[in-house]
Amino acid sequence: MFDLVWKQAEQLGNNIKECIGDTPYEFKEPKLPRVRKPPRRLEAGQAGEAHQYATPRDYYRINAYFYSIDKAVSEMESRFDVDDQSVLCALGDIVLNESTAATSYDKVAEYYDLDRDILEAEKKSFVNFGEQSKQTITLDSGHSATNVVKYMYANDQHDILCTYYKCACILATIPATSCSAERAFSGLRRLKTYLRNTMGQGRLNNLAILNIERGFTNRVMQEQMDDIINIFGRRRGRKSYFH
Protein backbone atom coordinates (compact mmCIF):
# COMPACT_ATOMS: atom_id res chain seq x y z
CA MET A 1 0.00 0.00 0.00
CA PHE A 2 2.83 2.38 0.81
CA ASP A 3 4.36 1.73 -2.63
CA LEU A 4 1.15 2.96 -4.26
CA VAL A 5 1.06 6.07 -2.04
CA TRP A 6 4.71 6.84 -2.77
CA LYS A 7 4.20 6.35 -6.51
CA GLN A 8 1.24 8.74 -6.52
CA ALA A 9 3.28 11.26 -4.52
CA GLU A 10 6.06 11.07 -7.09
CA GLN A 11 3.61 11.61 -9.95
CA LEU A 12 2.11 14.58 -8.14
CA GLY A 13 5.60 15.99 -7.57
CA ASN A 14 6.44 15.64 -11.25
CA ASN A 15 3.24 17.46 -12.20
CA ILE A 16 4.08 20.29 -9.82
CA LYS A 17 7.59 20.60 -11.25
CA GLU A 18 6.15 20.90 -14.75
CA CYS A 19 3.69 23.57 -13.62
CA ILE A 20 6.33 25.74 -11.94
CA GLY A 21 9.02 25.18 -14.58
CA ASP A 22 8.79 28.73 -15.94
CA THR A 23 8.34 30.41 -12.56
CA PRO A 24 10.89 31.60 -10.00
CA TYR A 25 9.71 28.95 -7.56
CA GLU A 26 11.89 25.94 -6.84
CA PHE A 27 10.70 22.40 -6.19
CA LYS A 28 12.67 20.67 -3.45
CA GLU A 29 13.15 16.95 -3.70
CA PRO A 30 12.53 14.86 -0.56
CA LYS A 31 15.64 14.34 1.47
CA LEU A 32 16.66 12.90 4.80
CA PRO A 33 16.64 15.24 7.81
CA ARG A 34 19.88 16.07 9.55
CA VAL A 35 20.86 13.30 11.95
CA ARG A 36 21.15 14.46 15.53
CA LYS A 37 23.18 12.54 18.00
CA PRO A 38 21.22 11.76 21.20
CA PRO A 39 22.53 13.27 24.46
CA ARG A 40 24.92 11.17 26.48
CA ARG A 41 22.66 11.30 29.53
CA LEU A 42 19.95 9.43 27.61
CA GLU A 43 22.30 6.58 26.80
CA ALA A 44 23.13 5.66 30.42
CA GLY A 45 26.63 7.01 30.15
CA GLN A 46 27.34 5.57 26.71
CA ALA A 47 27.15 7.72 23.64
CA GLY A 48 24.94 5.98 21.09
CA GLU A 49 24.21 6.67 17.48
CA ALA A 50 20.79 7.65 16.22
CA HIS A 51 19.01 5.41 13.75
CA GLN A 52 19.95 6.30 10.21
CA TYR A 53 17.63 5.80 7.25
CA ALA A 54 19.01 4.65 3.93
CA THR A 55 16.66 6.68 1.70
CA PRO A 56 13.98 9.36 2.11
CA ARG A 57 11.48 6.67 1.12
CA ASP A 58 12.33 4.66 4.26
CA TYR A 59 12.12 7.76 6.43
CA TYR A 60 8.63 8.73 5.26
CA ARG A 61 7.40 5.14 5.37
CA ILE A 62 8.18 4.90 9.09
CA ASN A 63 7.65 8.48 10.31
CA ALA A 64 4.70 9.46 8.13
CA TYR A 65 2.86 6.43 6.74
CA PHE A 66 3.09 4.00 9.65
CA TYR A 67 2.69 6.81 12.17
CA SER A 68 -0.55 7.99 10.52
CA ILE A 69 -1.99 4.47 10.47
CA ASP A 70 -1.11 3.85 14.13
CA LYS A 71 -2.61 7.20 15.12
CA ALA A 72 -5.86 6.51 13.25
CA VAL A 73 -6.19 3.01 14.71
CA SER A 74 -5.55 4.20 18.27
CA GLU A 75 -8.09 7.02 17.93
CA MET A 76 -10.75 4.64 16.59
CA GLU A 77 -10.12 2.18 19.39
CA SER A 78 -10.36 4.88 22.07
CA ARG A 79 -13.54 6.36 20.55
CA PHE A 80 -15.40 3.07 20.07
CA ASP A 81 -14.09 1.34 23.18
CA VAL A 82 -17.41 1.83 25.03
CA ASP A 83 -20.47 0.02 23.72
CA ASP A 84 -22.50 3.18 23.11
CA GLN A 85 -24.90 1.43 20.77
CA SER A 86 -26.25 -0.83 23.52
CA VAL A 87 -26.74 2.16 25.84
CA LEU A 88 -28.65 4.00 23.10
CA CYS A 89 -30.87 0.98 22.49
CA ALA A 90 -31.53 0.72 26.23
CA LEU A 91 -32.55 4.39 26.33
CA GLY A 92 -34.92 3.83 23.45
CA ASP A 93 -36.38 0.78 25.18
CA ILE A 94 -37.10 2.81 28.33
CA VAL A 95 -38.47 5.95 26.70
CA LEU A 96 -40.32 4.59 23.67
CA ASN A 97 -41.63 1.18 24.77
CA GLU A 98 -44.32 0.44 27.34
CA SER A 99 -42.79 -2.89 28.37
CA THR A 100 -39.14 -2.34 29.19
CA ALA A 101 -36.58 -5.06 29.79
CA ALA A 102 -34.90 -5.17 33.20
CA THR A 103 -31.45 -5.11 31.59
CA SER A 104 -32.26 -1.74 29.99
CA TYR A 105 -32.88 -0.19 33.42
CA ASP A 106 -29.63 -1.65 34.72
CA LYS A 107 -27.56 -0.43 31.78
CA VAL A 108 -28.93 3.13 31.70
CA ALA A 109 -28.80 3.54 35.47
CA GLU A 110 -25.17 2.41 35.58
CA TYR A 111 -24.05 4.46 32.58
CA TYR A 112 -25.72 7.75 33.62
CA ASP A 113 -25.38 7.23 37.40
CA LEU A 114 -29.13 7.12 38.06
CA ASP A 115 -31.18 5.33 40.69
CA ARG A 116 -32.43 2.19 39.01
CA ASP A 117 -35.50 1.66 41.22
CA ILE A 118 -36.62 5.28 40.92
CA LEU A 119 -36.25 5.16 37.14
CA GLU A 120 -38.38 2.02 36.88
CA ALA A 121 -41.02 3.41 39.24
CA GLU A 122 -41.26 6.70 37.34
CA LYS A 123 -41.57 4.85 34.03
CA LYS A 124 -44.51 2.83 35.39
CA SER A 125 -46.10 6.00 36.77
CA PHE A 126 -45.80 7.68 33.38
CA VAL A 127 -47.46 4.73 31.63
CA ASN A 128 -50.27 4.61 34.21
CA PHE A 129 -50.84 8.36 33.90
CA GLY A 130 -51.11 8.02 30.14
CA GLU A 131 -53.69 5.26 30.46
CA GLN A 132 -55.85 7.22 32.89
CA SER A 133 -55.54 10.64 31.26
CA LYS A 134 -57.74 11.74 28.38
CA GLN A 135 -54.78 13.44 26.70
CA THR A 136 -52.82 10.24 26.30
CA ILE A 137 -49.56 9.65 24.50
CA THR A 138 -49.35 5.95 23.78
CA LEU A 139 -45.92 4.44 23.59
CA ASP A 140 -45.20 1.76 20.99
CA SER A 141 -47.19 3.87 18.50
CA GLY A 142 -44.43 5.66 16.62
CA HIS A 143 -43.99 8.58 19.00
CA SER A 144 -40.51 10.05 19.22
CA ALA A 145 -38.52 11.06 22.27
CA THR A 146 -39.22 14.70 21.42
CA ASN A 147 -42.96 14.09 21.66
CA VAL A 148 -42.50 12.43 25.05
CA VAL A 149 -40.51 15.43 26.33
CA LYS A 150 -43.10 17.91 25.08
CA TYR A 151 -45.96 15.86 26.54
CA MET A 152 -44.32 15.62 29.97
CA TYR A 153 -43.53 19.32 30.03
CA ALA A 154 -47.04 20.31 28.97
CA ASN A 155 -48.59 18.16 31.72
CA ASP A 156 -46.12 19.31 34.43
CA GLN A 157 -44.58 15.85 34.75
CA HIS A 158 -41.01 17.00 34.24
CA ASP A 159 -40.73 18.04 37.91
CA ILE A 160 -42.49 14.96 39.30
CA LEU A 161 -40.89 12.30 37.11
CA CYS A 162 -37.53 14.03 36.85
CA THR A 163 -35.42 10.88 36.38
CA TYR A 164 -37.55 9.53 33.54
CA TYR A 165 -37.75 13.03 32.06
CA LYS A 166 -33.97 13.22 32.11
CA CYS A 167 -33.70 9.98 30.14
CA ALA A 168 -36.22 11.28 27.60
CA CYS A 169 -34.26 14.52 27.20
CA ILE A 170 -31.00 12.62 26.73
CA LEU A 171 -32.52 10.43 24.02
CA ALA A 172 -34.12 13.43 22.30
CA THR A 173 -30.89 15.44 22.19
CA ILE A 174 -28.39 12.73 21.23
CA PRO A 175 -27.31 13.51 17.63
CA ALA A 176 -27.36 10.78 15.03
CA THR A 177 -23.70 11.49 14.24
CA SER A 178 -20.88 13.47 15.80
CA CYS A 179 -20.69 15.91 12.87
CA SER A 180 -22.62 18.67 14.65
CA ALA A 181 -20.41 18.46 17.73
CA GLU A 182 -17.25 18.45 15.61
CA ARG A 183 -18.47 21.50 13.70
CA ALA A 184 -19.09 23.26 17.01
CA PHE A 185 -15.52 22.62 18.14
CA SER A 186 -14.18 23.70 14.76
CA GLY A 187 -15.99 27.02 15.20
CA LEU A 188 -13.96 27.81 18.33
CA ARG A 189 -10.98 28.65 16.14
CA ARG A 190 -12.99 31.45 14.53
CA LEU A 191 -14.47 32.65 17.82
CA LYS A 192 -11.41 32.83 20.05
CA THR A 193 -8.67 34.31 17.90
CA TYR A 194 -5.37 35.84 18.95
CA LEU A 195 -7.07 39.23 19.15
CA ARG A 196 -9.61 37.81 21.62
CA ASN A 197 -7.19 35.95 23.88
CA THR A 198 -8.41 37.83 26.98
CA MET A 199 -12.00 36.72 26.47
CA GLY A 200 -13.63 35.16 29.53
CA GLN A 201 -15.25 31.75 29.63
CA GLY A 202 -18.76 33.14 29.98
CA ARG A 203 -18.51 35.35 26.90
CA LEU A 204 -16.93 32.50 24.92
CA ASN A 205 -19.80 30.18 25.86
CA ASN A 206 -22.37 32.76 24.76
CA LEU A 207 -20.63 33.32 21.43
CA ALA A 208 -20.36 29.56 20.91
CA ILE A 209 -24.11 29.15 21.46
CA LEU A 210 -24.84 31.92 18.97
CA ASN A 211 -22.53 30.26 16.46
CA ILE A 212 -24.03 26.80 16.93
CA GLU A 213 -27.62 28.07 16.77
CA ARG A 214 -26.90 30.50 13.95
CA GLY A 215 -30.23 29.78 12.26
CA PHE A 216 -32.19 30.86 15.32
CA THR A 217 -29.79 33.78 15.87
CA ASN A 218 -30.27 35.11 12.34
CA ARG A 219 -34.05 34.81 12.63
CA VAL A 220 -34.08 36.72 15.92
CA MET A 221 -31.81 39.43 14.52
CA GLN A 222 -34.08 39.91 11.52
CA GLU A 223 -37.38 39.91 13.42
CA GLN A 224 -36.57 41.23 16.91
CA MET A 225 -33.50 43.43 16.54
CA ASP A 226 -35.36 46.57 17.62
CA ASP A 227 -36.60 44.86 20.79
CA ILE A 228 -33.08 43.70 21.62
CA ILE A 229 -31.71 47.23 21.19
CA ASN A 230 -34.44 48.69 23.40
CA ILE A 231 -33.87 46.11 26.15
CA PHE A 232 -30.14 46.71 26.05
CA GLY A 233 -30.64 50.48 26.15
CA ARG A 234 -32.77 50.28 29.30
CA ARG A 235 -30.14 48.35 31.24
CA ARG A 236 -27.70 49.97 33.60
CA GLY A 237 -24.00 49.34 33.57
CA ARG A 238 -23.97 48.46 29.88
CA LYS A 239 -20.20 48.79 29.75
CA SER A 240 -19.79 45.60 31.77
CA TYR A 241 -21.36 43.53 28.98
CA PHE A 242 -18.35 44.18 26.72
CA HIS A 243 -15.70 42.85 29.12
mmCIF file of C-alpha atoms in Angstrom:
data_model
loop_
_atom_site.group_PDB
_atom_site.id
_atom_site.type_symbol
_atom_site.label_atom_id
_atom_site.label_comp_id
_atom_site.label_asym_id
_atom_site.label_seq_id
_atom_site.Cartn_x
_atom_site.Cartn_y
_atom_site.Cartn_z
ATOM 1 C CA MET A 1 0.000 0.000 0.000
ATOM 2 C CA PHE A 2 2.830 2.380 0.811
ATOM 3 C CA ASP A 3 4.355 1.727 -2.626
ATOM 4 C CA LEU A 4 1.152 2.957 -4.259
ATOM 5 C CA VAL A 5 1.063 6.071 -2.044
ATOM 6 C CA TRP A 6 4.712 6.838 -2.771
ATOM 7 C CA LYS A 7 4.200 6.347 -6.505
ATOM 8 C CA GLN A 8 1.235 8.735 -6.521
ATOM 9 C CA ALA A 9 3.281 11.259 -4.525
ATOM 10 C CA GLU A 10 6.064 11.071 -7.094
ATOM 11 C CA GLN A 11 3.611 11.613 -9.950
ATOM 12 C CA LEU A 12 2.111 14.578 -8.137
ATOM 13 C CA GLY A 13 5.599 15.991 -7.568
ATOM 14 C CA ASN A 14 6.444 15.641 -11.252
ATOM 15 C CA ASN A 15 3.241 17.460 -12.203
ATOM 16 C CA ILE A 16 4.078 20.286 -9.817
ATOM 17 C CA LYS A 17 7.592 20.598 -11.254
ATOM 18 C CA GLU A 18 6.153 20.904 -14.749
ATOM 19 C CA CYS A 19 3.693 23.574 -13.624
ATOM 20 C CA ILE A 20 6.332 25.739 -11.940
ATOM 21 C CA GLY A 21 9.015 25.183 -14.577
ATOM 22 C CA ASP A 22 8.789 28.734 -15.938
ATOM 23 C CA THR A 23 8.340 30.412 -12.556
ATOM 24 C CA PRO A 24 10.894 31.599 -10.004
ATOM 25 C CA TYR A 25 9.711 28.955 -7.563
ATOM 26 C CA GLU A 26 11.895 25.941 -6.837
ATOM 27 C CA PHE A 27 10.702 22.401 -6.193
ATOM 28 C CA LYS A 28 12.666 20.673 -3.445
ATOM 29 C CA GLU A 29 13.146 16.954 -3.700
ATOM 30 C CA PRO A 30 12.528 14.864 -0.558
ATOM 31 C CA LYS A 31 15.644 14.338 1.472
ATOM 32 C CA LEU A 32 16.663 12.900 4.799
ATOM 33 C CA PRO A 33 16.644 15.238 7.806
ATOM 34 C CA ARG A 34 19.876 16.067 9.553
ATOM 35 C CA VAL A 35 20.863 13.300 11.945
ATOM 36 C CA ARG A 36 21.151 14.465 15.526
ATOM 37 C CA LYS A 37 23.176 12.541 18.000
ATOM 38 C CA PRO A 38 21.222 11.764 21.203
ATOM 39 C CA PRO A 39 22.528 13.266 24.458
ATOM 40 C CA ARG A 40 24.919 11.165 26.479
ATOM 41 C CA ARG A 41 22.657 11.303 29.530
ATOM 42 C CA LEU A 42 19.949 9.427 27.613
ATOM 43 C CA GLU A 43 22.295 6.583 26.799
ATOM 44 C CA ALA A 44 23.128 5.662 30.418
ATOM 45 C CA GLY A 45 26.633 7.008 30.151
ATOM 46 C CA GLN A 46 27.336 5.570 26.705
ATOM 47 C CA ALA A 47 27.151 7.724 23.644
ATOM 48 C CA GLY A 48 24.943 5.982 21.095
ATOM 49 C CA GLU A 49 24.206 6.672 17.475
ATOM 50 C CA ALA A 50 20.791 7.651 16.218
ATOM 51 C CA HIS A 51 19.014 5.410 13.752
ATOM 52 C CA GLN A 52 19.952 6.300 10.212
ATOM 53 C CA TYR A 53 17.629 5.805 7.250
ATOM 54 C CA ALA A 54 19.012 4.653 3.927
ATOM 55 C CA THR A 55 16.660 6.678 1.696
ATOM 56 C CA PRO A 56 13.977 9.364 2.112
ATOM 57 C CA ARG A 57 11.480 6.667 1.122
ATOM 58 C CA ASP A 58 12.325 4.661 4.257
ATOM 59 C CA TYR A 59 12.122 7.756 6.434
ATOM 60 C CA TYR A 60 8.630 8.730 5.260
ATOM 61 C CA ARG A 61 7.399 5.143 5.372
ATOM 62 C CA ILE A 62 8.182 4.900 9.088
ATOM 63 C CA ASN A 63 7.647 8.476 10.315
ATOM 64 C CA ALA A 64 4.696 9.465 8.131
ATOM 65 C CA TYR A 65 2.864 6.432 6.737
ATOM 66 C CA PHE A 66 3.090 4.002 9.655
ATOM 67 C CA TYR A 67 2.693 6.812 12.172
ATOM 68 C CA SER A 68 -0.549 7.993 10.515
ATOM 69 C CA ILE A 69 -1.991 4.473 10.471
ATOM 70 C CA ASP A 70 -1.106 3.850 14.129
ATOM 71 C CA LYS A 71 -2.612 7.196 15.120
ATOM 72 C CA ALA A 72 -5.858 6.513 13.251
ATOM 73 C CA VAL A 73 -6.191 3.012 14.709
ATOM 74 C CA SER A 74 -5.552 4.197 18.273
ATOM 75 C CA GLU A 75 -8.090 7.022 17.930
ATOM 76 C CA MET A 76 -10.749 4.640 16.593
ATOM 77 C CA GLU A 77 -10.119 2.177 19.394
ATOM 78 C CA SER A 78 -10.361 4.880 22.067
ATOM 79 C CA ARG A 79 -13.543 6.356 20.547
ATOM 80 C CA PHE A 80 -15.402 3.070 20.073
ATOM 81 C CA ASP A 81 -14.094 1.340 23.181
ATOM 82 C CA VAL A 82 -17.408 1.827 25.031
ATOM 83 C CA ASP A 83 -20.474 0.020 23.719
ATOM 84 C CA ASP A 84 -22.496 3.183 23.114
ATOM 85 C CA GLN A 85 -24.898 1.428 20.774
ATOM 86 C CA SER A 86 -26.251 -0.830 23.521
ATOM 87 C CA VAL A 87 -26.738 2.161 25.841
ATOM 88 C CA LEU A 88 -28.645 3.999 23.101
ATOM 89 C CA CYS A 89 -30.872 0.975 22.494
ATOM 90 C CA ALA A 90 -31.531 0.720 26.230
ATOM 91 C CA LEU A 91 -32.549 4.393 26.328
ATOM 92 C CA GLY A 92 -34.925 3.831 23.449
ATOM 93 C CA ASP A 93 -36.377 0.782 25.178
ATOM 94 C CA ILE A 94 -37.095 2.811 28.326
ATOM 95 C CA VAL A 95 -38.472 5.952 26.698
ATOM 96 C CA LEU A 96 -40.318 4.587 23.674
ATOM 97 C CA ASN A 97 -41.626 1.181 24.772
ATOM 98 C CA GLU A 98 -44.323 0.439 27.345
ATOM 99 C CA SER A 99 -42.793 -2.892 28.372
ATOM 100 C CA THR A 100 -39.138 -2.343 29.189
ATOM 101 C CA ALA A 101 -36.576 -5.064 29.795
ATOM 102 C CA ALA A 102 -34.897 -5.167 33.199
ATOM 103 C CA THR A 103 -31.450 -5.109 31.587
ATOM 104 C CA SER A 104 -32.257 -1.738 29.993
ATOM 105 C CA TYR A 105 -32.882 -0.188 33.417
ATOM 106 C CA ASP A 106 -29.633 -1.646 34.722
ATOM 107 C CA LYS A 107 -27.556 -0.435 31.778
ATOM 108 C CA VAL A 108 -28.930 3.131 31.698
ATOM 109 C CA ALA A 109 -28.802 3.540 35.473
ATOM 110 C CA GLU A 110 -25.168 2.414 35.575
ATOM 111 C CA TYR A 111 -24.051 4.465 32.579
ATOM 112 C CA TYR A 112 -25.717 7.753 33.617
ATOM 113 C CA ASP A 113 -25.382 7.227 37.401
ATOM 114 C CA LEU A 114 -29.132 7.118 38.063
ATOM 115 C CA ASP A 115 -31.184 5.333 40.690
ATOM 116 C CA ARG A 116 -32.426 2.195 39.013
ATOM 117 C CA ASP A 117 -35.495 1.660 41.225
ATOM 118 C CA ILE A 118 -36.618 5.282 40.925
ATOM 119 C CA LEU A 119 -36.253 5.157 37.141
ATOM 120 C CA GLU A 120 -38.375 2.025 36.882
ATOM 121 C CA ALA A 121 -41.020 3.414 39.239
ATOM 122 C CA GLU A 122 -41.263 6.705 37.336
ATOM 123 C CA LYS A 123 -41.571 4.847 34.032
ATOM 124 C CA LYS A 124 -44.508 2.834 35.387
ATOM 125 C CA SER A 125 -46.100 5.996 36.767
ATOM 126 C CA PHE A 126 -45.799 7.679 33.383
ATOM 127 C CA VAL A 127 -47.457 4.730 31.629
ATOM 128 C CA ASN A 128 -50.267 4.614 34.207
ATOM 129 C CA PHE A 129 -50.841 8.356 33.901
ATOM 130 C CA GLY A 130 -51.115 8.019 30.144
ATOM 131 C CA GLU A 131 -53.694 5.258 30.464
ATOM 132 C CA GLN A 132 -55.847 7.224 32.887
ATOM 133 C CA SER A 133 -55.540 10.643 31.259
ATOM 134 C CA LYS A 134 -57.740 11.735 28.379
ATOM 135 C CA GLN A 135 -54.779 13.436 26.696
ATOM 136 C CA THR A 136 -52.820 10.245 26.303
ATOM 137 C CA ILE A 137 -49.564 9.646 24.498
ATOM 138 C CA THR A 138 -49.355 5.954 23.783
ATOM 139 C CA LEU A 139 -45.918 4.443 23.590
ATOM 140 C CA ASP A 140 -45.201 1.762 20.987
ATOM 141 C CA SER A 141 -47.190 3.868 18.496
ATOM 142 C CA GLY A 142 -44.425 5.658 16.617
ATOM 143 C CA HIS A 143 -43.989 8.579 19.005
ATOM 144 C CA SER A 144 -40.508 10.051 19.222
ATOM 145 C CA ALA A 145 -38.520 11.063 22.273
ATOM 146 C CA THR A 146 -39.216 14.705 21.415
ATOM 147 C CA ASN A 147 -42.959 14.092 21.661
ATOM 148 C CA VAL A 148 -42.497 12.430 25.051
ATOM 149 C CA VAL A 149 -40.505 15.432 26.332
ATOM 150 C CA LYS A 150 -43.103 17.913 25.082
ATOM 151 C CA TYR A 151 -45.960 15.857 26.536
ATOM 152 C CA MET A 152 -44.321 15.625 29.970
ATOM 153 C CA TYR A 153 -43.526 19.322 30.031
ATOM 154 C CA ALA A 154 -47.045 20.305 28.967
ATOM 155 C CA ASN A 155 -48.590 18.157 31.717
ATOM 156 C CA ASP A 156 -46.124 19.315 34.431
ATOM 157 C CA GLN A 157 -44.580 15.852 34.747
ATOM 158 C CA HIS A 158 -41.014 17.004 34.239
ATOM 159 C CA ASP A 159 -40.728 18.039 37.909
ATOM 160 C CA ILE A 160 -42.493 14.960 39.302
ATOM 161 C CA LEU A 161 -40.890 12.296 37.109
ATOM 162 C CA CYS A 162 -37.533 14.026 36.850
ATOM 163 C CA THR A 163 -35.417 10.881 36.378
ATOM 164 C CA TYR A 164 -37.545 9.531 33.544
ATOM 165 C CA TYR A 165 -37.754 13.030 32.063
ATOM 166 C CA LYS A 166 -33.972 13.224 32.113
ATOM 167 C CA CYS A 167 -33.702 9.976 30.139
ATOM 168 C CA ALA A 168 -36.217 11.276 27.596
ATOM 169 C CA CYS A 169 -34.257 14.520 27.203
ATOM 170 C CA ILE A 170 -30.996 12.615 26.727
ATOM 171 C CA LEU A 171 -32.521 10.432 24.018
ATOM 172 C CA ALA A 172 -34.122 13.434 22.302
ATOM 173 C CA THR A 173 -30.893 15.438 22.188
ATOM 174 C CA ILE A 174 -28.395 12.733 21.231
ATOM 175 C CA PRO A 175 -27.314 13.514 17.632
ATOM 176 C CA ALA A 176 -27.363 10.778 15.033
ATOM 177 C CA THR A 177 -23.704 11.492 14.244
ATOM 178 C CA SER A 178 -20.877 13.472 15.802
ATOM 179 C CA CYS A 179 -20.694 15.915 12.870
ATOM 180 C CA SER A 180 -22.621 18.671 14.646
ATOM 181 C CA ALA A 181 -20.410 18.458 17.727
ATOM 182 C CA GLU A 182 -17.250 18.452 15.613
ATOM 183 C CA ARG A 183 -18.468 21.504 13.701
ATOM 184 C CA ALA A 184 -19.094 23.257 17.008
ATOM 185 C CA PHE A 185 -15.520 22.622 18.141
ATOM 186 C CA SER A 186 -14.184 23.700 14.760
ATOM 187 C CA GLY A 187 -15.987 27.016 15.202
ATOM 188 C CA LEU A 188 -13.959 27.808 18.332
ATOM 189 C CA ARG A 189 -10.982 28.649 16.138
ATOM 190 C CA ARG A 190 -12.992 31.447 14.533
ATOM 191 C CA LEU A 191 -14.470 32.647 17.822
ATOM 192 C CA LYS A 192 -11.406 32.829 20.049
ATOM 193 C CA THR A 193 -8.667 34.305 17.903
ATOM 194 C CA TYR A 194 -5.366 35.838 18.949
ATOM 195 C CA LEU A 195 -7.069 39.227 19.148
ATOM 196 C CA ARG A 196 -9.612 37.808 21.621
ATOM 197 C CA ASN A 197 -7.187 35.954 23.878
ATOM 198 C CA THR A 198 -8.406 37.830 26.983
ATOM 199 C CA MET A 199 -12.003 36.725 26.473
ATOM 200 C CA GLY A 200 -13.634 35.162 29.530
ATOM 201 C CA GLN A 201 -15.248 31.750 29.629
ATOM 202 C CA GLY A 202 -18.764 33.141 29.981
ATOM 203 C CA ARG A 203 -18.506 35.345 26.904
ATOM 204 C CA LEU A 204 -16.927 32.498 24.922
ATOM 205 C CA ASN A 205 -19.803 30.177 25.863
ATOM 206 C CA ASN A 206 -22.370 32.758 24.757
ATOM 207 C CA LEU A 207 -20.633 33.316 21.425
ATOM 208 C CA ALA A 208 -20.363 29.563 20.907
ATOM 209 C CA ILE A 209 -24.108 29.147 21.465
ATOM 210 C CA LEU A 210 -24.839 31.921 18.973
ATOM 211 C CA ASN A 211 -22.525 30.262 16.458
ATOM 212 C CA ILE A 212 -24.035 26.800 16.928
ATOM 213 C CA GLU A 213 -27.618 28.072 16.768
ATOM 214 C CA ARG A 214 -26.903 30.498 13.946
ATOM 215 C CA GLY A 215 -30.232 29.778 12.262
ATOM 216 C CA PHE A 216 -32.189 30.861 15.323
ATOM 217 C CA THR A 217 -29.794 33.781 15.867
ATOM 218 C CA ASN A 218 -30.274 35.108 12.335
ATOM 219 C CA ARG A 219 -34.045 34.809 12.631
ATOM 220 C CA VAL A 220 -34.075 36.724 15.921
ATOM 221 C CA MET A 221 -31.806 39.435 14.516
ATOM 222 C CA GLN A 222 -34.075 39.913 11.523
ATOM 223 C CA GLU A 223 -37.376 39.912 13.424
ATOM 224 C CA GLN A 224 -36.570 41.234 16.909
ATOM 225 C CA MET A 225 -33.501 43.435 16.543
ATOM 226 C CA ASP A 226 -35.362 46.569 17.619
ATOM 227 C CA ASP A 227 -36.602 44.859 20.785
ATOM 228 C CA ILE A 228 -33.080 43.697 21.616
ATOM 229 C CA ILE A 229 -31.707 47.232 21.192
ATOM 230 C CA ASN A 230 -34.445 48.691 23.399
ATOM 231 C CA ILE A 231 -33.868 46.113 26.151
ATOM 232 C CA PHE A 232 -30.135 46.706 26.049
ATOM 233 C CA GLY A 233 -30.642 50.477 26.147
ATOM 234 C CA ARG A 234 -32.773 50.285 29.298
ATOM 235 C CA ARG A 235 -30.140 48.353 31.243
ATOM 236 C CA ARG A 236 -27.702 49.966 33.603
ATOM 237 C CA GLY A 237 -23.996 49.343 33.566
ATOM 238 C CA ARG A 238 -23.965 48.456 29.883
ATOM 239 C CA LYS A 239 -20.202 48.789 29.746
ATOM 240 C CA SER A 240 -19.786 45.603 31.772
ATOM 241 C CA TYR A 241 -21.363 43.526 28.983
ATOM 242 C CA PHE A 242 -18.354 44.181 26.724
ATOM 243 C CA HIS A 243 -15.704 42.849 29.121
#
